[in-house]
């Protein structure tokens, strides 16, 4: 059965962490509304490509433009079955928007599936939904997970962690594990 999903994005969200889940979830038959505060359907966000090239942290390059397909101001959280939060730099400032935080809180309180990757944990922490939960994220976000009362899941960069309705991963190399675990939590069945 098709699900309606909400994806919260913003300028300089990580390219792969935005494009790949959006396209994958559409490919399996779900509806995905990608939204950004202060933007409407047809507007675009700039993405950033984060790569792991042997430096002490990821490198960053300009990515693609990603077209939004729904108006942020029209979002009614109760009309969605799940939430997707890409990483990148966007969560850093999206967490300053109280409506964004209310949306995250709604999904958690309703027990609806939430998928967050990389710096998406910054939104989870700011929304106050990590207390007593285990959450993965980009390692630089581990202090925020812990300060929010959560347990940081130290897993491989290509792994994901599910804690109830919350599915998290450290970065885009985890897409196969992260998206497959999210699909399980959504109740999506794929047969071969």
PDB file of C-alpha atoms in Angstrom:
ATOM      1  CA  UNK A   1       0.000   0.000   0.000  1.00  0.00           C
ATOM      2  CA  UNK A   2       1.366   3.379  -0.997  1.00  0.00           C
ATOM      3  CA  UNK A   3       2.433   5.750   1.801  1.00  0.00           C
ATOM      4  CA  UNK A   4       2.514   9.553   1.900  1.00  0.00           C
ATOM      5  CA  UNK A   5       5.879  10.781   3.106  1.00  0.00           C
ATOM      6  CA  UNK A   6       7.178  14.214   4.023  1.00  0.00           C
ATOM      7  CA  UNK A   7      10.799  15.179   3.351  1.00  0.00           C
ATOM      8  CA  UNK A   8      12.244  18.242   5.101  1.00  0.00           C
ATOM      9  CA  UNK A   9      15.018  19.862   3.075  1.00  0.00           C
ATOM     10  CA  UNK A  10      16.816  23.181   2.814  1.00  0.00           C
ATOM     11  CA  UNK A  11      19.642  24.833   0.940  1.00  0.00           C
ATOM     12  CA  UNK A  12      22.838  22.811   1.111  1.00  0.00           C
ATOM     13  CA  UNK A  13      21.176  19.606   2.185  1.00  0.00           C
ATOM     14  CA  UNK A  14      23.509  16.786   1.179  1.00  0.00           C
ATOM     15  CA  UNK A  15      22.947  15.907  -2.491  1.00  0.00           C
ATOM     16  CA  UNK A  16      22.878  12.091  -2.244  1.00  0.00           C
ATOM     17  CA  UNK A  17      20.972  12.191   1.045  1.00  0.00           C
ATOM     18  CA  UNK A  18      18.251  14.218  -0.664  1.00  0.00           C
ATOM     19  CA  UNK A  19      18.125  12.811  -4.205  1.00  0.00           C
ATOM     20  CA  UNK A  20      18.579   9.096  -3.494  1.00  0.00           C
ATOM     21  CA  UNK A  21      15.891   8.685  -0.805  1.00  0.00           C
ATOM     22  CA  UNK A  22      13.475  10.893  -2.750  1.00  0.00           C
ATOM     23  CA  UNK A  23      13.895   8.846  -5.926  1.00  0.00           C
ATOM     24  CA  UNK A  24      14.008   5.479  -4.144  1.00  0.00           C
ATOM     25  CA  UNK A  25      10.812   6.105  -2.207  1.00  0.00           C
ATOM     26  CA  UNK A  26       9.058   7.253  -5.388  1.00  0.00           C
ATOM     27  CA  UNK A  27      10.352   4.178  -7.235  1.00  0.00           C
ATOM     28  CA  UNK A  28       8.722   1.814  -4.733  1.00  0.00           C
ATOM     29  CA  UNK A  29       5.388   3.584  -5.174  1.00  0.00           C
ATOM     30  CA  UNK A  30       5.246   6.063  -2.300  1.00  0.00           C
ATOM     31  CA  UNK A  31       4.275   9.728  -2.581  1.00  0.00           C
ATOM     32  CA  UNK A  32       7.004  12.049  -1.286  1.00  0.00           C
ATOM     33  CA  UNK A  33       6.413  15.737  -0.640  1.00  0.00           C
ATOM     34  CA  UNK A  34       9.765  17.539  -0.492  1.00  0.00           C
ATOM     35  CA  UNK A  35       9.368  20.870   1.297  1.00  0.00           C
ATOM     36  CA  UNK A  36      11.468  23.743   2.600  1.00  0.00           C
ATOM     37  CA  UNK A  37      10.467  26.658   4.839  1.00  0.00           C
ATOM     38  CA  UNK A  38       9.838  29.875   2.898  1.00  0.00           C
ATOM     39  CA  UNK A  39       9.722  27.994  -0.431  1.00  0.00           C
ATOM     40  CA  UNK A  40       6.980  26.601  -2.627  1.00  0.00           C
ATOM     41  CA  UNK A  41       6.521  23.772  -5.119  1.00  0.00           C
ATOM     42  CA  UNK A  42       8.674  24.454  -8.155  1.00  0.00           C
ATOM     43  CA  UNK A  43      11.299  26.383  -6.181  1.00  0.00           C
ATOM     44  CA  UNK A  44      14.691  24.732  -5.834  1.00  0.00           C
ATOM     45  CA  UNK A  45      17.236  24.220  -3.108  1.00  0.00           C
ATOM     46  CA  UNK A  46      20.966  24.080  -3.694  1.00  0.00           C
ATOM     47  CA  UNK A  47      22.555  20.827  -2.530  1.00  0.00           C
ATOM     48  CA  UNK A  48      26.084  20.072  -1.367  1.00  0.00           C
ATOM     49  CA  UNK A  49      28.117  16.973  -2.129  1.00  0.00           C
ATOM     50  CA  UNK A  50      29.944  15.632   0.895  1.00  0.00           C
ATOM     51  CA  UNK A  51      32.714  13.159   0.200  1.00  0.00           C
ATOM     52  CA  UNK A  52      35.170  11.139   2.244  1.00  0.00           C
ATOM     53  CA  UNK A  53      38.586  11.724   0.708  1.00  0.00           C
ATOM     54  CA  UNK A  54      40.954  10.895   3.564  1.00  0.00           C
ATOM     55  CA  UNK A  55      40.831  14.255   5.324  1.00  0.00           C
ATOM     56  CA  UNK A  56      39.898  14.697   8.977  1.00  0.00           C
ATOM     57  CA  UNK A  57      36.305  15.373   7.963  1.00  0.00           C
ATOM     58  CA  UNK A  58      34.238  15.291   4.787  1.00  0.00           C
ATOM     59  CA  UNK A  59      34.909  17.650   1.891  1.00  0.00           C
ATOM     60  CA  UNK A  60      32.109  19.768   0.466  1.00  0.00           C
ATOM     61  CA  UNK A  61      31.360  20.730  -3.124  1.00  0.00           C
ATOM     62  CA  UNK A  62      28.330  22.350  -4.765  1.00  0.00           C
ATOM     63  CA  UNK A  63      25.774  19.779  -5.853  1.00  0.00           C
ATOM     64  CA  UNK A  64      22.672  19.808  -8.014  1.00  0.00           C
ATOM     65  CA  UNK A  65      19.584  21.953  -7.734  1.00  0.00           C
ATOM     66  CA  UNK A  66      16.740  19.929  -6.244  1.00  0.00           C
ATOM     67  CA  UNK A  67      13.161  20.925  -7.156  1.00  0.00           C
ATOM     68  CA  UNK A  68      10.618  21.042  -4.356  1.00  0.00           C
ATOM     69  CA  UNK A  69       7.256  19.492  -5.185  1.00  0.00           C
ATOM     70  CA  UNK A  70       5.027  20.823  -2.394  1.00  0.00           C
ATOM     71  CA  UNK A  71       4.514  24.067  -0.450  1.00  0.00           C
ATOM     72  CA  UNK A  72       5.899  24.102   3.097  1.00  0.00           C
ATOM     73  CA  UNK A  73       3.001  26.314   4.224  1.00  0.00           C
ATOM     74  CA  UNK A  74       0.489  23.652   3.114  1.00  0.00           C
ATOM     75  CA  UNK A  75       2.017  20.820   5.168  1.00  0.00           C
ATOM     76  CA  UNK A  76      -0.435  19.095   7.501  1.00  0.00           C
ATOM     77  CA  UNK A  77       1.663  16.521   9.396  1.00  0.00           C
ATOM     78  CA  UNK A  78      -1.337  14.308  10.210  1.00  0.00           C
ATOM     79  CA  UNK A  79      -1.814  13.624   6.489  1.00  0.00           C
ATOM     80  CA  UNK A  80       1.570  11.841   6.232  1.00  0.00           C
ATOM     81  CA  UNK A  81       2.655   8.324   7.128  1.00  0.00           C
ATOM     82  CA  UNK A  82       6.362   9.040   7.646  1.00  0.00           C
ATOM     83  CA  UNK A  83       9.096  11.664   7.734  1.00  0.00           C
ATOM     84  CA  UNK A  84      12.477  11.790   5.964  1.00  0.00           C
ATOM     85  CA  UNK A  85      15.274  14.110   7.120  1.00  0.00           C
ATOM     86  CA  UNK A  86      18.376  14.321   4.919  1.00  0.00           C
ATOM     87  CA  UNK A  87      21.673  15.556   6.312  1.00  0.00           C
ATOM     88  CA  UNK A  88      24.098  18.139   5.042  1.00  0.00           C
ATOM     89  CA  UNK A  89      24.177  21.712   6.259  1.00  0.00           C
ATOM     90  CA  UNK A  90      20.420  22.332   6.081  1.00  0.00           C
ATOM     91  CA  UNK A  91      19.534  20.774   9.476  1.00  0.00           C
ATOM     92  CA  UNK A  92      21.905  23.243  11.150  1.00  0.00           C
ATOM     93  CA  UNK A  93      19.584  26.150  10.377  1.00  0.00           C
ATOM     94  CA  UNK A  94      16.271  24.314   9.853  1.00  0.00           C
ATOM     95  CA  UNK A  95      16.374  23.513  13.580  1.00  0.00           C
ATOM     96  CA  UNK A  96      15.884  27.232  14.231  1.00  0.00           C
ATOM     97  CA  UNK A  97      12.404  27.062  12.650  1.00  0.00           C
ATOM     98  CA  UNK A  98       9.777  26.246  15.285  1.00  0.00           C
ATOM     99  CA  UNK A  99       7.313  24.841  12.728  1.00  0.00           C
ATOM    100  CA  UNK A 100       9.977  22.396  11.528  1.00  0.00           C
ATOM    101  CA  UNK A 101      10.573  21.267  15.125  1.00  0.00           C
ATOM    102  CA  UNK A 102       6.816  20.922  15.705  1.00  0.00           C
ATOM    103  CA  UNK A 103       6.598  18.696  12.619  1.00  0.00           C
ATOM    104  CA  UNK A 104       9.385  16.441  13.922  1.00  0.00           C
ATOM    105  CA  UNK A 105       7.730  16.284  17.357  1.00  0.00           C
ATOM    106  CA  UNK A 106       4.377  15.413  15.804  1.00  0.00           C
ATOM    107  CA  UNK A 107       5.777  12.416  13.918  1.00  0.00           C
ATOM    108  CA  UNK A 108       7.544  11.147  17.025  1.00  0.00           C
ATOM    109  CA  UNK A 109       4.551  11.610  19.337  1.00  0.00           C
ATOM    110  CA  UNK A 110       2.304   9.878  16.793  1.00  0.00           C
ATOM    111  CA  UNK A 111       4.766   6.966  16.569  1.00  0.00           C
ATOM    112  CA  UNK A 112       5.071   7.424  12.812  1.00  0.00           C
ATOM    113  CA  UNK A 113       8.282   6.314  11.047  1.00  0.00           C
ATOM    114  CA  UNK A 114      11.110   8.853  10.954  1.00  0.00           C
ATOM    115  CA  UNK A 115      14.233   8.363   8.824  1.00  0.00           C
ATOM    116  CA  UNK A 116      17.159  10.718   9.515  1.00  0.00           C
ATOM    117  CA  UNK A 117      20.660  10.499   8.104  1.00  0.00           C
ATOM    118  CA  UNK A 118      23.936  12.245   8.900  1.00  0.00           C
ATOM    119  CA  UNK A 119      23.337  15.771  10.266  1.00  0.00           C
ATOM    120  CA  UNK A 120      19.577  15.096  10.303  1.00  0.00           C
ATOM    121  CA  UNK A 121      20.160  14.165  13.952  1.00  0.00           C
ATOM    122  CA  UNK A 122      20.543  17.896  14.632  1.00  0.00           C
ATOM    123  CA  UNK A 123      16.807  18.278  13.975  1.00  0.00           C
ATOM    124  CA  UNK A 124      15.987  15.283  16.175  1.00  0.00           C
ATOM    125  CA  UNK A 125      18.075  16.690  19.023  1.00  0.00           C
ATOM    126  CA  UNK A 126      16.653  20.207  18.694  1.00  0.00           C
ATOM    127  CA  UNK A 127      13.107  18.800  18.673  1.00  0.00           C
ATOM    128  CA  UNK A 128      13.862  17.018  21.945  1.00  0.00           C
ATOM    129  CA  UNK A 129      12.915  13.519  20.766  1.00  0.00           C
ATOM    130  CA  UNK A 130      16.165  11.664  21.502  1.00  0.00           C
ATOM    131  CA  UNK A 131      15.920  11.244  25.279  1.00  0.00           C
ATOM    132  CA  UNK A 132      16.306   7.537  26.039  1.00  0.00           C
ATOM    133  CA  UNK A 133      16.684   6.668  22.339  1.00  0.00           C
ATOM    134  CA  UNK A 134      19.583   5.255  20.348  1.00  0.00           C
ATOM    135  CA  UNK A 135      20.464   7.257  17.260  1.00  0.00           C
ATOM    136  CA  UNK A 136      23.181   7.180  14.643  1.00  0.00           C
ATOM    137  CA  UNK A 137      24.459  10.287  12.874  1.00  0.00           C
ATOM    138  CA  UNK A 138      27.594  11.675  11.339  1.00  0.00           C
ATOM    139  CA  UNK A 139      30.190  11.237  14.125  1.00  0.00           C
ATOM    140  CA  UNK A 140      30.582  15.017  14.551  1.00  0.00           C
ATOM    141  CA  UNK A 141      26.930  15.068  15.708  1.00  0.00           C
ATOM    142  CA  UNK A 142      27.510  12.484  18.473  1.00  0.00           C
ATOM    143  CA  UNK A 143      27.841  15.187  21.183  1.00  0.00           C
ATOM    144  CA  UNK A 144      24.456  16.645  20.189  1.00  0.00           C
ATOM    145  CA  UNK A 145      22.813  13.210  20.357  1.00  0.00           C
ATOM    146  CA  UNK A 146      24.271  12.672  23.835  1.00  0.00           C
ATOM    147  CA  UNK A 147      23.445  16.196  25.062  1.00  0.00           C
ATOM    148  CA  UNK A 148      19.836  15.598  23.957  1.00  0.00           C
ATOM    149  CA  UNK A 149      19.686  12.533  26.227  1.00  0.00           C
ATOM    150  CA  UNK A 150      20.204   9.946  23.523  1.00  0.00           C
ATOM    151  CA  UNK A 151      22.704   7.157  23.075  1.00  0.00           C
ATOM    152  CA  UNK A 152      24.912   7.595  20.022  1.00  0.00           C
ATOM    153  CA  UNK A 153      25.044   4.400  17.922  1.00  0.00           C
ATOM    154  CA  UNK A 154      28.664   3.927  16.891  1.00  0.00           C
ATOM    155  CA  UNK A 155      28.170   1.886  13.734  1.00  0.00           C
ATOM    156  CA  UNK A 156      29.927   1.591  10.397  1.00  0.00           C
ATOM    157  CA  UNK A 157      29.424   4.379   7.889  1.00  0.00           C
ATOM    158  CA  UNK A 158      27.492   1.917   5.705  1.00  0.00           C
ATOM    159  CA  UNK A 159      25.175   0.734   8.488  1.00  0.00           C
ATOM    160  CA  UNK A 160      21.868   1.957   9.953  1.00  0.00           C
ATOM    161  CA  UNK A 161      20.157   1.672  13.319  1.00  0.00           C
ATOM    162  CA  UNK A 162      16.452   1.275  14.083  1.00  0.00           C
ATOM    163  CA  UNK A 163      15.007   2.221  17.478  1.00  0.00           C
ATOM    164  CA  UNK A 164      11.243   1.777  17.316  1.00  0.00           C
ATOM    165  CA  UNK A 165       9.909   4.264  14.765  1.00  0.00           C
ATOM    166  CA  UNK A 166      13.307   5.981  14.371  1.00  0.00           C
ATOM    167  CA  UNK A 167      15.698   4.842  11.616  1.00  0.00           C
ATOM    168  CA  UNK A 168      19.066   6.620  11.504  1.00  0.00           C
ATOM    169  CA  UNK A 169      22.394   6.306   9.718  1.00  0.00           C
ATOM    170  CA  UNK A 170      25.783   8.070   9.718  1.00  0.00           C
ATOM    171  CA  UNK A 171      25.948   9.195   6.070  1.00  0.00           C
ATOM    172  CA  UNK A 172      25.049   8.404   2.461  1.00  0.00           C
ATOM    173  CA  UNK A 173      27.173   5.220   2.212  1.00  0.00           C
ATOM    174  CA  UNK A 174      24.481   3.697   4.468  1.00  0.00           C
ATOM    175  CA  UNK A 175      21.644   4.237   1.971  1.00  0.00           C
ATOM    176  CA  UNK A 176      21.053   0.515   1.275  1.00  0.00           C
ATOM    177  CA  UNK A 177      20.802  -0.314   4.994  1.00  0.00           C
ATOM    178  CA  UNK A 178      19.028   2.919   5.996  1.00  0.00           C
ATOM    179  CA  UNK A 179      16.386   2.862   3.282  1.00  0.00           C
ATOM    180  CA  UNK A 180      15.711  -0.873   3.604  1.00  0.00           C
ATOM    181  CA  UNK A 181      15.220  -0.510   7.391  1.00  0.00           C
ATOM    182  CA  UNK A 182      12.964   2.502   6.834  1.00  0.00           C
ATOM    183  CA  UNK A 183      10.874   0.531   4.330  1.00  0.00           C
ATOM    184  CA  UNK A 184      10.453  -2.233   6.931  1.00  0.00           C
ATOM    185  CA  UNK A 185       9.272   0.283   9.553  1.00  0.00           C
ATOM    186  CA  UNK A 186       6.881   1.771   6.961  1.00  0.00           C
ATOM    187  CA  UNK A 187       5.494  -1.721   6.313  1.00  0.00           C
ATOM    188  CA  UNK A 188       6.548  -1.657   2.663  1.00  0.00           C
ATOM    189  CA  UNK A 189       6.960  -5.126   1.207  1.00  0.00           C
ATOM    190  CA  UNK A 190       9.054  -5.688  -1.908  1.00  0.00           C
ATOM    191  CA  UNK A 191       8.885  -9.104  -3.530  1.00  0.00           C
ATOM    192  CA  UNK A 192      11.136 -10.540  -6.189  1.00  0.00           C
TER     193      UNK A 192
END
